[in-house]
PDB file of C-alpha atoms in Angstrom:
ATOM      1  CA  ASN A 215       0.167   0.123   0.097  1.00 74.00           C
ATOM      2  CA  ALA A 216       1.312   3.051  -0.612  1.00 83.00           C
ATOM      3  CA  GLY A 217      -0.696   4.981   2.171  1.00 95.00           C
ATOM      4  CA  VAL A 218      -1.710   8.465   0.991  1.00 97.00           C
ATOM      5  CA  THR A 219      -0.170  10.238  -1.948  1.00 97.00           C
ATOM      6  CA  GLN A 220      -0.323  14.064  -2.185  1.00 98.00           C
ATOM      7  CA  THR A 221       1.668  16.171  -5.152  1.00 97.00           C
ATOM      8  CA  PRO A 222       3.148  18.447  -6.026  1.00 97.00           C
ATOM      9  CA  LYS A 223       6.291  17.944  -3.179  1.00 96.00           C
ATOM     10  CA  PHE A 224       6.658  21.792  -4.047  1.00 96.00           C
ATOM     11  CA  ARG A 225       5.134  24.499  -5.832  1.00 97.00           C
ATOM     12  CA  ILE A 226       5.705  28.557  -6.538  1.00 97.00           C
ATOM     13  CA  LEU A 227       2.470  30.407  -7.415  1.00 97.00           C
ATOM     14  CA  LYS A 228       2.022  34.190  -8.278  1.00 97.00           C
ATOM     15  CA  ILE A 229      -0.055  36.282  -6.257  1.00 97.00           C
ATOM     16  CA  GLY A 230      -3.547  35.674  -8.478  1.00 97.00           C
ATOM     17  CA  GLN A 231      -2.834  32.430 -10.017  1.00 97.00           C
ATOM     18  CA  SER A 232      -4.439  28.889  -8.910  1.00 96.00           C
ATOM     19  CA  MET A 233      -3.799  25.275  -8.560  1.00 96.00           C
ATOM     20  CA  THR A 234      -5.405  22.371  -7.016  1.00 98.00           C
ATOM     21  CA  LEU A 235      -2.989  20.304  -4.227  1.00 98.00           C
ATOM     22  CA  GLN A 236      -3.608  16.401  -5.135  1.00 98.00           C
ATOM     23  CA  CYS A 237      -4.202  13.619  -2.482  1.00 98.00           C
ATOM     24  CA  THR A 238      -5.329  10.127  -3.025  1.00 98.00           C
ATOM     25  CA  GLN A 239      -5.058   7.591  -0.614  1.00 97.00           C
ATOM     26  CA  ASP A 240      -5.613   3.531  -0.599  1.00 96.00           C
ATOM     27  CA  MET A 241      -6.596   2.135   2.420  1.00 96.00           C
ATOM     28  CA  ASN A 242     -10.541   2.922   1.917  1.00 95.00           C
ATOM     29  CA  HIS A 243     -10.593   5.042   4.873  1.00 96.00           C
ATOM     30  CA  ASN A 244     -14.034   7.462   4.611  1.00 94.00           C
ATOM     31  CA  TYR A 245     -12.664  10.035   6.428  1.00 96.00           C
ATOM     32  CA  MET A 246      -9.784  12.732   4.313  1.00 97.00           C
ATOM     33  CA  TYR A 247      -8.252  16.003   6.078  1.00 97.00           C
ATOM     34  CA  TRP A 248      -6.381  18.815   4.856  1.00 98.00           C
ATOM     35  CA  TYR A 249      -4.128  20.750   7.222  1.00 98.00           C
ATOM     36  CA  ARG A 250      -1.502  23.517   6.846  1.00 98.00           C
ATOM     37  CA  GLN A 251       1.418  23.802   8.541  1.00 97.00           C
ATOM     38  CA  ASP A 252       2.876  27.477   9.505  1.00 94.00           C
ATOM     39  CA  PRO A 253       6.111  27.764  11.202  1.00 86.00           C
ATOM     40  CA  GLY A 254       5.602  27.074  14.970  1.00 84.00           C
ATOM     41  CA  MET A 255       1.594  27.186  14.673  1.00 87.00           C
ATOM     42  CA  GLY A 256       0.653  23.969  14.640  1.00 90.00           C
ATOM     43  CA  LEU A 257      -1.550  21.820  12.299  1.00 96.00           C
ATOM     44  CA  LYS A 258      -5.404  23.781  11.272  1.00 97.00           C
ATOM     45  CA  LEU A 259      -7.439  22.102   9.417  1.00 97.00           C
ATOM     46  CA  ILE A 260      -8.609  23.747   5.917  1.00 98.00           C
ATOM     47  CA  TYR A 261     -11.243  21.169   4.891  1.00 98.00           C
ATOM     48  CA  TYR A 262     -12.486  17.702   6.503  1.00 97.00           C
ATOM     49  CA  SER A 263     -14.880  14.760   4.226  1.00 96.00           C
ATOM     50  CA  VAL A 264     -16.005  11.824   6.042  1.00 95.00           C
ATOM     51  CA  GLY A 265     -16.927  10.390   2.444  1.00 94.00           C
ATOM     52  CA  ALA A 266     -17.527  10.802  -1.469  1.00 94.00           C
ATOM     53  CA  GLY A 267     -19.980  13.347  -1.797  1.00 94.00           C
ATOM     54  CA  ILE A 268     -19.793  14.518   1.832  1.00 95.00           C
ATOM     55  CA  THR A 269     -16.704  17.749   2.825  1.00 96.00           C
ATOM     56  CA  ASP A 270     -17.088  20.132   5.942  1.00 96.00           C
ATOM     57  CA  LYS A 271     -14.815  23.649   6.477  1.00 96.00           C
ATOM     58  CA  GLY A 272     -12.483  23.391   9.377  1.00 95.00           C
ATOM     59  CA  GLU A 273     -10.796  25.836  11.311  1.00 94.00           C
ATOM     60  CA  VAL A 274      -9.260  27.995   7.978  1.00 96.00           C
ATOM     61  CA  PRO A 275     -11.317  27.355   4.903  1.00 97.00           C
ATOM     62  CA  ASN A 276     -11.127  30.607   3.371  1.00 96.00           C
ATOM     63  CA  GLY A 277      -9.781  30.492  -0.556  1.00 96.00           C
ATOM     64  CA  TYR A 278      -9.850  27.220  -0.496  1.00 97.00           C
ATOM     65  CA  ASN A 279     -12.210  24.681  -1.505  1.00 97.00           C
ATOM     66  CA  VAL A 280     -12.211  21.108  -2.061  1.00 98.00           C
ATOM     67  CA  SER A 281     -14.195  18.384  -3.713  1.00 96.00           C
ATOM     68  CA  ARG A 282     -14.601  14.481  -3.281  1.00 97.00           C
ATOM     69  CA  SER A 283     -16.154  12.807  -6.112  1.00 96.00           C
ATOM     70  CA  THR A 284     -14.831   9.215  -4.648  1.00 96.00           C
ATOM     71  CA  THR A 285     -13.421   7.513  -2.004  1.00 96.00           C
ATOM     72  CA  GLU A 286      -9.793   7.604  -2.846  1.00 97.00           C
ATOM     73  CA  ASP A 287      -9.741  11.301  -3.778  1.00 98.00           C
ATOM     74  CA  PHE A 288      -9.623  14.699  -2.235  1.00 98.00           C
ATOM     75  CA  PRO A 289      -8.123  17.766  -4.493  1.00 98.00           C
ATOM     76  CA  LEU A 290      -8.238  21.093  -3.280  1.00 98.00           C
ATOM     77  CA  ARG A 291      -8.302  23.582  -5.159  1.00 98.00           C
ATOM     78  CA  LEU A 292      -6.679  26.934  -4.061  1.00 96.00           C
ATOM     79  CA  GLU A 293      -8.788  29.927  -6.189  1.00 89.00           C
ATOM     80  CA  LEU A 294      -6.671  33.057  -6.280  1.00 94.00           C
ATOM     81  CA  ALA A 295      -3.591  32.466  -4.533  1.00 96.00           C
ATOM     82  CA  ALA A 296      -2.611  35.047  -1.705  1.00 96.00           C
ATOM     83  CA  PRO A 297       1.006  35.421   0.048  1.00 96.00           C
ATOM     84  CA  SER A 298      -1.194  34.619   3.362  1.00 96.00           C
ATOM     85  CA  GLN A 299      -1.312  30.989   1.810  1.00 97.00           C
ATOM     86  CA  THR A 300       2.656  29.818   1.887  1.00 97.00           C
ATOM     87  CA  SER A 301       2.566  26.811   3.145  1.00 97.00           C
ATOM     88  CA  VAL A 302       3.233  22.952   3.590  1.00 98.00           C
ATOM     89  CA  TYR A 303      -0.107  21.341   3.659  1.00 98.00           C
ATOM     90  CA  PHE A 304      -0.867  18.381   4.387  1.00 98.00           C
ATOM     91  CA  CYS A 305      -3.898  16.198   3.681  1.00 98.00           C
ATOM     92  CA  ALA A 306      -4.837  12.714   6.098  1.00 97.00           C
ATOM     93  CA  SER A 307      -7.286   9.397   6.285  1.00 97.00           C
ATOM     94  CA  SER A 308      -8.400   7.948   8.942  1.00 96.00           C
ATOM     95  CA  TYR A 309     -11.244   4.842   9.095  1.00 93.00           C
ATOM     96  CA  ASP A 310     -13.013   5.913  12.054  1.00 88.00           C
ATOM     97  CA  GLY A 311     -12.337   9.425  11.790  1.00 87.00           C
ATOM     98  CA  GLY A 312     -11.427  12.210  14.724  1.00 87.00           C
ATOM     99  CA  LYS A 313     -12.119   9.179  17.120  1.00 90.00           C
ATOM    100  CA  ASP A 314      -8.799   7.619  14.543  1.00 89.00           C
ATOM    101  CA  THR A 315      -5.346   7.743  14.105  1.00 94.00           C
ATOM    102  CA  GLN A 316      -4.778   9.688  11.422  1.00 95.00           C
ATOM    103  CA  TYR A 317      -2.813   8.499   8.354  1.00 96.00           C
ATOM    104  CA  PHE A 318      -0.794  11.721   7.070  1.00 97.00           C
ATOM    105  CA  GLY A 319       0.931  12.032   3.498  1.00 97.00           C
ATOM    106  CA  PRO A 320       4.130  14.048   3.059  1.00 97.00           C
ATOM    107  CA  GLY A 321       3.275  17.076   2.016  1.00 97.00           C
ATOM    108  CA  THR A 322       3.260  19.924   0.017  1.00 97.00           C
ATOM    109  CA  ARG A 323       5.112  23.014   0.161  1.00 97.00           C
ATOM    110  CA  LEU A 324       3.425  25.954  -1.439  1.00 97.00           C
ATOM    111  CA  THR A 325       4.995  29.387  -1.649  1.00 97.00           C
ATOM    112  CA  VAL A 326       3.115  32.301  -2.875  1.00 97.00           C
ATOM    113  CA  LEU A 327       5.093  35.428  -4.466  1.00 95.00           C
TER     114      LEU A 327
ATOM    115  CA  ALA B1288      -8.197  30.234  24.570  1.00 65.00           C
ATOM    116  CA  GLN B1289      -5.843  26.855  22.814  1.00 78.00           C
ATOM    117  CA  LYS B1290      -7.422  23.593  23.424  1.00 93.00           C
ATOM    118  CA  VAL B1291      -4.568  22.024  23.106  1.00 97.00           C
ATOM    119  CA  THR B1292      -1.761  24.168  24.916  1.00 97.00           C
ATOM    120  CA  GLN B1293       2.221  22.861  24.596  1.00 97.00           C
ATOM    121  CA  ALA B1294       4.085  25.219  26.236  1.00 96.00           C
ATOM    122  CA  GLN B1295       7.241  24.327  25.360  1.00 97.00           C
ATOM    123  CA  THR B1296       8.438  25.327  22.687  1.00 96.00           C
ATOM    124  CA  GLU B1297      11.456  24.048  22.705  1.00 97.00           C
ATOM    125  CA  ILE B1298      13.673  22.086  24.706  1.00 98.00           C
ATOM    126  CA  SER B1299      17.172  21.137  24.243  1.00 98.00           C
ATOM    127  CA  VAL B1300      18.770  18.014  25.798  1.00 98.00           C
ATOM    128  CA  VAL B1301      21.785  16.300  25.950  1.00 98.00           C
ATOM    129  CA  GLU B1302      21.868  12.642  25.145  1.00 98.00           C
ATOM    130  CA  LYS B1303      20.686   9.855  27.278  1.00 97.00           C
ATOM    131  CA  GLU B1304      18.640  12.631  29.771  1.00 98.00           C
ATOM    132  CA  ASP B1305      14.684  11.751  30.012  1.00 98.00           C
ATOM    133  CA  VAL B1306      12.827  14.514  28.731  1.00 98.00           C
ATOM    134  CA  THR B1307       9.238  15.558  29.426  1.00 98.00           C
ATOM    135  CA  LEU B1308       7.203  16.943  27.143  1.00 98.00           C
ATOM    136  CA  ASP B1309       3.983  19.001  28.640  1.00 98.00           C
ATOM    137  CA  CYS B1310       0.055  18.473  26.798  1.00 98.00           C
ATOM    138  CA  VAL B1311      -2.264  21.152  28.094  1.00 98.00           C
ATOM    139  CA  TYR B1312      -6.155  20.563  26.875  1.00 97.00           C
ATOM    140  CA  GLU B1313      -9.323  22.139  27.111  1.00 96.00           C
ATOM    141  CA  THR B1314     -12.781  20.490  26.787  1.00 95.00           C
ATOM    142  CA  ARG B1315     -16.207  20.119  28.202  1.00 93.00           C
ATOM    143  CA  ASP B1316     -16.407  16.861  26.563  1.00 93.00           C
ATOM    144  CA  THR B1317     -17.087  13.406  28.797  1.00 93.00           C
ATOM    145  CA  THR B1318     -15.986  11.679  25.210  1.00 94.00           C
ATOM    146  CA  TYR B1319     -12.823  12.596  23.499  1.00 96.00           C
ATOM    147  CA  TYR B1320      -9.506  11.370  22.189  1.00 96.00           C
ATOM    148  CA  LEU B1321      -5.763  12.735  22.347  1.00 96.00           C
ATOM    149  CA  PHE B1322      -2.896  11.915  20.234  1.00 97.00           C
ATOM    150  CA  TRP B1323       0.797  12.414  19.962  1.00 97.00           C
ATOM    151  CA  TYR B1324       2.880  12.628  16.625  1.00 97.00           C
ATOM    152  CA  LYS B1325       5.963  12.960  15.839  1.00 97.00           C
ATOM    153  CA  GLN B1326       7.551  15.720  12.764  1.00 97.00           C
ATOM    154  CA  PRO B1327      11.065  14.685  12.119  1.00 97.00           C
ATOM    155  CA  PRO B1328      13.507  16.752   9.986  1.00 95.00           C
ATOM    156  CA  SER B1329      12.530  14.361   7.357  1.00 94.00           C
ATOM    157  CA  GLY B1330       9.201  16.077   7.796  1.00 94.00           C
ATOM    158  CA  GLU B1331       6.468  13.405   7.218  1.00 94.00           C
ATOM    159  CA  LEU B1332       4.043  12.775  10.440  1.00 96.00           C
ATOM    160  CA  VAL B1333       4.365   9.983  12.675  1.00 95.00           C
ATOM    161  CA  PHE B1334       1.576   8.458  14.912  1.00 95.00           C
ATOM    162  CA  LEU B1335       2.262   7.395  18.752  1.00 96.00           C
ATOM    163  CA  ILE B1336      -0.200   7.239  20.291  1.00 94.00           C
ATOM    164  CA  ARG B1337      -3.957   7.551  20.939  1.00 94.00           C
ATOM    165  CA  ARG B1338      -6.288   7.682  24.439  1.00 94.00           C
ATOM    166  CA  ASN B1339      -9.526   7.682  25.007  1.00 93.00           C
ATOM    167  CA  SER B1340     -10.685  10.202  27.475  1.00 94.00           C
ATOM    168  CA  PHE B1341     -12.231   6.965  29.442  1.00 93.00           C
ATOM    169  CA  ASP B1342      -8.900   4.869  29.609  1.00 89.00           C
ATOM    170  CA  GLU B1343      -6.803   6.784  31.727  1.00 86.00           C
ATOM    171  CA  GLN B1344      -3.997   4.263  32.787  1.00 86.00           C
ATOM    172  CA  ASN B1345      -0.285   5.212  32.029  1.00 86.00           C
ATOM    173  CA  GLU B1346       1.433   3.105  28.959  1.00 87.00           C
ATOM    174  CA  ILE B1347       4.857   2.540  27.807  1.00 89.00           C
ATOM    175  CA  SER B1348       6.173   1.839  24.536  1.00 90.00           C
ATOM    176  CA  GLY B1349      10.305   1.295  24.730  1.00 94.00           C
ATOM    177  CA  ARG B1350      11.706   4.119  25.741  1.00 95.00           C
ATOM    178  CA  TYR B1351       8.981   5.957  25.476  1.00 96.00           C
ATOM    179  CA  SER B1352       5.738   6.326  28.139  1.00 95.00           C
ATOM    180  CA  TRP B1353       2.651   8.708  28.250  1.00 95.00           C
ATOM    181  CA  ASN B1354       0.944  10.241  31.852  1.00 95.00           C
ATOM    182  CA  PHE B1355      -2.716  10.808  31.200  1.00 95.00           C
ATOM    183  CA  GLN B1356      -4.089  12.770  34.230  1.00 94.00           C
ATOM    184  CA  LYS B1357      -8.143  13.975  33.614  1.00 93.00           C
ATOM    185  CA  SER B1358      -8.162  15.420  36.911  1.00 93.00           C
ATOM    186  CA  THR B1359      -5.414  17.770  35.305  1.00 95.00           C
ATOM    187  CA  SER B1360      -6.833  18.021  31.402  1.00 96.00           C
ATOM    188  CA  SER B1361      -2.525  16.411  30.841  1.00 97.00           C
ATOM    189  CA  PHE B1362      -1.338  14.208  28.873  1.00 97.00           C
ATOM    190  CA  ASN B1363       2.506  14.195  29.018  1.00 97.00           C
ATOM    191  CA  PHE B1364       4.941  12.392  26.801  1.00 97.00           C
ATOM    192  CA  THR B1365       8.223  11.587  28.332  1.00 97.00           C
ATOM    193  CA  ILE B1366      10.769   9.596  26.241  1.00 97.00           C
ATOM    194  CA  THR B1367      13.749   7.865  28.833  1.00 97.00           C
ATOM    195  CA  ALA B1368      17.349   8.429  27.387  1.00 97.00           C
ATOM    196  CA  SER B1369      16.708  10.498  24.965  1.00 97.00           C
ATOM    197  CA  GLN B1370      19.189   9.804  21.554  1.00 98.00           C
ATOM    198  CA  VAL B1371      20.054  12.302  19.187  1.00 97.00           C
ATOM    199  CA  VAL B1372      17.257  10.311  16.384  1.00 97.00           C
ATOM    200  CA  ASP B1373      14.678  11.314  19.241  1.00 97.00           C
ATOM    201  CA  SER B1374      14.986  14.834  17.669  1.00 98.00           C
ATOM    202  CA  ALA B1375      11.723  16.195  16.119  1.00 98.00           C
ATOM    203  CA  VAL B1376       8.734  18.314  16.347  1.00 97.00           C
ATOM    204  CA  TYR B1377       6.214  15.857  18.826  1.00 98.00           C
ATOM    205  CA  PHE B1378       2.696  17.356  18.118  1.00 97.00           C
ATOM    206  CA  CYS B1379      -0.403  16.463  21.093  1.00 98.00           C
ATOM    207  CA  ALA B1380      -3.444  16.989  19.275  1.00 97.00           C
ATOM    208  CA  LEU B1381      -7.622  16.338  20.594  1.00 97.00           C
ATOM    209  CA  SER B1382     -10.073  15.235  18.601  1.00 96.00           C
ATOM    210  CA  GLU B1383     -13.535  16.056  20.430  1.00 94.00           C
ATOM    211  CA  GLU B1384     -17.341  15.717  18.510  1.00 92.00           C
ATOM    212  CA  SER B1385     -18.701  18.884  16.672  1.00 88.00           C
ATOM    213  CA  GLY B1386     -21.832  18.425  14.366  1.00 85.00           C
ATOM    214  CA  GLY B1387     -21.503  14.558  14.407  1.00 86.00           C
ATOM    215  CA  SER B1388     -18.320  13.916  13.698  1.00 89.00           C
ATOM    216  CA  TYR B1389     -14.778  14.101  15.867  1.00 92.00           C
ATOM    217  CA  ILE B1390     -12.516  16.834  14.753  1.00 91.00           C
ATOM    218  CA  PRO B1391      -8.853  16.518  15.250  1.00 94.00           C
ATOM    219  CA  THR B1392      -7.489  19.647  17.319  1.00 96.00           C
ATOM    220  CA  PHE B1393      -3.240  19.934  17.150  1.00 96.00           C
ATOM    221  CA  GLY B1394      -1.170  21.965  19.810  1.00 96.00           C
ATOM    222  CA  ARG B1395       1.519  24.781  18.176  1.00 96.00           C
ATOM    223  CA  GLY B1396       4.373  21.807  19.179  1.00 96.00           C
ATOM    224  CA  THR B1397       7.364  21.133  20.997  1.00 97.00           C
ATOM    225  CA  SER B1398      10.542  21.093  18.750  1.00 97.00           C
ATOM    226  CA  LEU B1399      12.879  18.728  20.787  1.00 98.00           C
ATOM    227  CA  ILE B1400      16.927  19.138  20.053  1.00 98.00           C
ATOM    228  CA  VAL B1401      18.555  16.367  21.808  1.00 98.00           C
ATOM    229  CA  HIS B1402      22.244  17.036  21.509  1.00 97.00           C
ATOM    230  CA  PRO B1403      25.269  13.655  20.981  1.00 96.00           C
TER     231      PRO B1403
END
């Protein structure tokens, strides 16, 4: 099993550009999450999904969108990138939601200039 | 107010010293879950332990041990005889119910540096 995979690993965007961060898991987990990690701030939840077709906002959803058309994939869309979105983004999945261990992808380092 | 407080931003020790990382949480729920994750310099996040609110037994896994005390809302992590490979950022997380789902909240992390 590959676990949770994320692409790309690194990306530099110009202000106002858009992009999609890809996340795929092969563990048949229903629950998936997107976090951002800023230095010294821990992980902040952006969006989460409890199953295909169901998504909900986390603590810091502004400037992002998600979709969940399949169990495996949970892409994160950034529209109109801003410097404040410079961060490391982690995708995670779990079998039993927040009660359970989360399995994290390797992260995407995004810089917005 | 933070739901998960890791007051120690950075701890520096010399190899073979014991070190305790503090985690204090805040919740009104009776059912919740606590976690510790490790983030080594390579950047990935690795699960260490999970505890539910009804299980106050302390746990030991090799050089790692965890002390869960509901009376003080703390879930502290101790590394005995620290090694250079323990150098990492350690995150404590609390998961409590919100809108029918359990939502994790992470602390800001404690950076542990173990010097040879």
